[in-house]
CSV table of C-alpha atoms and ligand atoms in Angstrom, one decimal:
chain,number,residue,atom,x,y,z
A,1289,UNK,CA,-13.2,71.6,163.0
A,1290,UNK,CA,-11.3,74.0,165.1
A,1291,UNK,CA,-11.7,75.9,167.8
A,1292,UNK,CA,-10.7,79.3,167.0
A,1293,UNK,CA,-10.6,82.4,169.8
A,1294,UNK,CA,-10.5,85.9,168.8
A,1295,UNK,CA,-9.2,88.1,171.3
A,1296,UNK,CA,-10.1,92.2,170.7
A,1297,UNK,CA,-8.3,95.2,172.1
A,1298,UNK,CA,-10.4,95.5,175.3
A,1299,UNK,CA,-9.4,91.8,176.2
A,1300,UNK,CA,-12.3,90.6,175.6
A,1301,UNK,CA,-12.6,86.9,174.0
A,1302,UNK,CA,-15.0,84.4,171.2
A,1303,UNK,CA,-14.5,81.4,170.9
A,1304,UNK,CA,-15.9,80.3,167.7
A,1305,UNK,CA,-15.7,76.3,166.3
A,1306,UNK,CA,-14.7,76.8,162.4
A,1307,UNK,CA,-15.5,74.1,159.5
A,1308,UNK,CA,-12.4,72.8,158.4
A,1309,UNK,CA,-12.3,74.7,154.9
A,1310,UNK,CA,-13.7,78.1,156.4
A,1311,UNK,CA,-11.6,80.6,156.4
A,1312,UNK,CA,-11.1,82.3,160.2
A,1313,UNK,CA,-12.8,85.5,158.0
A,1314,UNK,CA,-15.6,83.8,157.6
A,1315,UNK,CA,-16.4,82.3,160.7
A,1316,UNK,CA,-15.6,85.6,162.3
A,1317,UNK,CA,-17.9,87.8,160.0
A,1318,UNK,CA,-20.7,85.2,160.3
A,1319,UNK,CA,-20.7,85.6,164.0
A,1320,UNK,CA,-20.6,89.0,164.7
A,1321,UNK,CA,-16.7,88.9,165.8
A,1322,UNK,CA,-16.1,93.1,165.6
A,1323,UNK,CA,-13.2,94.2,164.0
A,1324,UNK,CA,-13.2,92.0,161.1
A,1325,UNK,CA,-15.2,93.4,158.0
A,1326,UNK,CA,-14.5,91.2,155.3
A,1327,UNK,CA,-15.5,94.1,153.5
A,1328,UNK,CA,-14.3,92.2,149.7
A,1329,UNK,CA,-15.1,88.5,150.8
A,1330,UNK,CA,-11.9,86.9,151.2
A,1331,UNK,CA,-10.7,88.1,148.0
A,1332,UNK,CA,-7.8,89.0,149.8
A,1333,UNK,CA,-8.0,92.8,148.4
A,1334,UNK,CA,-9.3,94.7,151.6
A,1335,UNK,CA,-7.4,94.1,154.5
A,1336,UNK,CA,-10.5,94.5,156.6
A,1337,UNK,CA,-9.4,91.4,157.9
A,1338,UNK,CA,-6.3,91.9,159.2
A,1339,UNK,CA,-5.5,89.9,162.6
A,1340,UNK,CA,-2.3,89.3,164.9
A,1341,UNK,CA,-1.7,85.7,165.2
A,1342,UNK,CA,-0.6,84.5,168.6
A,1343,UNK,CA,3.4,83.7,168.7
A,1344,UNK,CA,2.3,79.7,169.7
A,1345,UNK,CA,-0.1,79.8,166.3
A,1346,UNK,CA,2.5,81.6,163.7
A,1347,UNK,CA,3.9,78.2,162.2
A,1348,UNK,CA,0.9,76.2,162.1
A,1349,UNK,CA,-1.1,79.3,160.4
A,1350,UNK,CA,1.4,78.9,157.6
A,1351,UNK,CA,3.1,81.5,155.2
A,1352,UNK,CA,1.8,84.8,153.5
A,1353,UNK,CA,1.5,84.8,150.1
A,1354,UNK,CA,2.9,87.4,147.7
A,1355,UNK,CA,-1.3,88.7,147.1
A,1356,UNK,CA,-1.6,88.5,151.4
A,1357,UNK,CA,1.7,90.8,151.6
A,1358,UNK,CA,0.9,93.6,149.5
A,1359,UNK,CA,-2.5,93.5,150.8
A,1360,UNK,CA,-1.0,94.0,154.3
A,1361,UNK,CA,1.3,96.6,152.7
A,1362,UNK,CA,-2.2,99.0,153.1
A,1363,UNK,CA,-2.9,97.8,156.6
A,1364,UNK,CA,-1.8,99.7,159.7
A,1365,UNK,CA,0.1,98.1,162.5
A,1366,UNK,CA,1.2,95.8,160.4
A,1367,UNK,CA,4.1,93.6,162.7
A,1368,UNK,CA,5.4,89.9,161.6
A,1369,UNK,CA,2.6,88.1,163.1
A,1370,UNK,CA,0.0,89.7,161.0
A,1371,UNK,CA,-2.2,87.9,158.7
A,1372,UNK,CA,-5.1,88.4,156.6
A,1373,UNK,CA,-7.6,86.4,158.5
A,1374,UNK,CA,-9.1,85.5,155.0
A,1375,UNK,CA,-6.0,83.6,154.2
A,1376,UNK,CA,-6.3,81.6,156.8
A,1377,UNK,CA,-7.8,78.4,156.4
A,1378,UNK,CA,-9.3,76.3,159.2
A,1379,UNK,CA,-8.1,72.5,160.1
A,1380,UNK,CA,-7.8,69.9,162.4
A,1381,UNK,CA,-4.2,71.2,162.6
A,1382,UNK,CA,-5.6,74.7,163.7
A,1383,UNK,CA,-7.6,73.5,166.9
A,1384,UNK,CA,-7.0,75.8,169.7
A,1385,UNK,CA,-5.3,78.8,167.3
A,1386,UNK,CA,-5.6,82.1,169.2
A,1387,UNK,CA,-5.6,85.6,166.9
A,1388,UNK,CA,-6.0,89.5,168.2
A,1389,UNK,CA,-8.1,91.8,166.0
A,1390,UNK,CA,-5.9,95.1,165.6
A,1391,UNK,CA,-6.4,98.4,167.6
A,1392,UNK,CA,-6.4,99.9,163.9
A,1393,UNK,CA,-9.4,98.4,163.5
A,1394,UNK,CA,-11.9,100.0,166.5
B,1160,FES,FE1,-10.6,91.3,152.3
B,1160,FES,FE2,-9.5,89.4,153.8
B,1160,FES,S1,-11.6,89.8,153.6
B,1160,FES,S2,-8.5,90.8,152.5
């Protein structure tokens, strides 16, 4: 379990706890977090999911893989702490893991 928050472009914040295996996606589409779609189901071939990941988080969310980085090639905003929330996959190790929806995405 980890407790995830999900800041959007107004400031405002959720909290969510995620499963360990969910992916931050997920959690966010099955709570009503606006801004992330989902819109293929983690597939990693939408980019509906696109978050920033706060600078403290960037190591611990791990690496992009070659599918996440030309996924994020059709994203806009796109800076070097974007992910594909999709790809991200919750863990002990994650607990406390702060992420920004996009302004490309309101
Ligand atoms: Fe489609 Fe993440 S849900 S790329």
């Amino acid at each position: 379990m980890a407790k995830i928050t999900y800041i959007a472009v107004d400031g405002s914040a959720r909290t969510l706890e995620v499963e360990d295996g969910d992916s931050l996606m997920e959690a966010a589409v099955s709570n009503g977090v606006p801004a992330i779609d989902g819109d293929c189901g983690g597939n990693c071939a939408c980019a509906t999911c696109h978050v920033h990941v706060d600078a403290a988080w960037l190591a611990a969310a791990g690496t992009r893989s070659e599918m996440e980085e030309a996924m994020l090639d059709f994203a806009e905003g796109v800076t070097p702490d974007s992910r594909l929330a999709c790809q991200i996959i919750a863990s002990p190790a994650l607990d406390g893991m702060i992420v920004r929806t996009p302004v490309s995405q309101h």
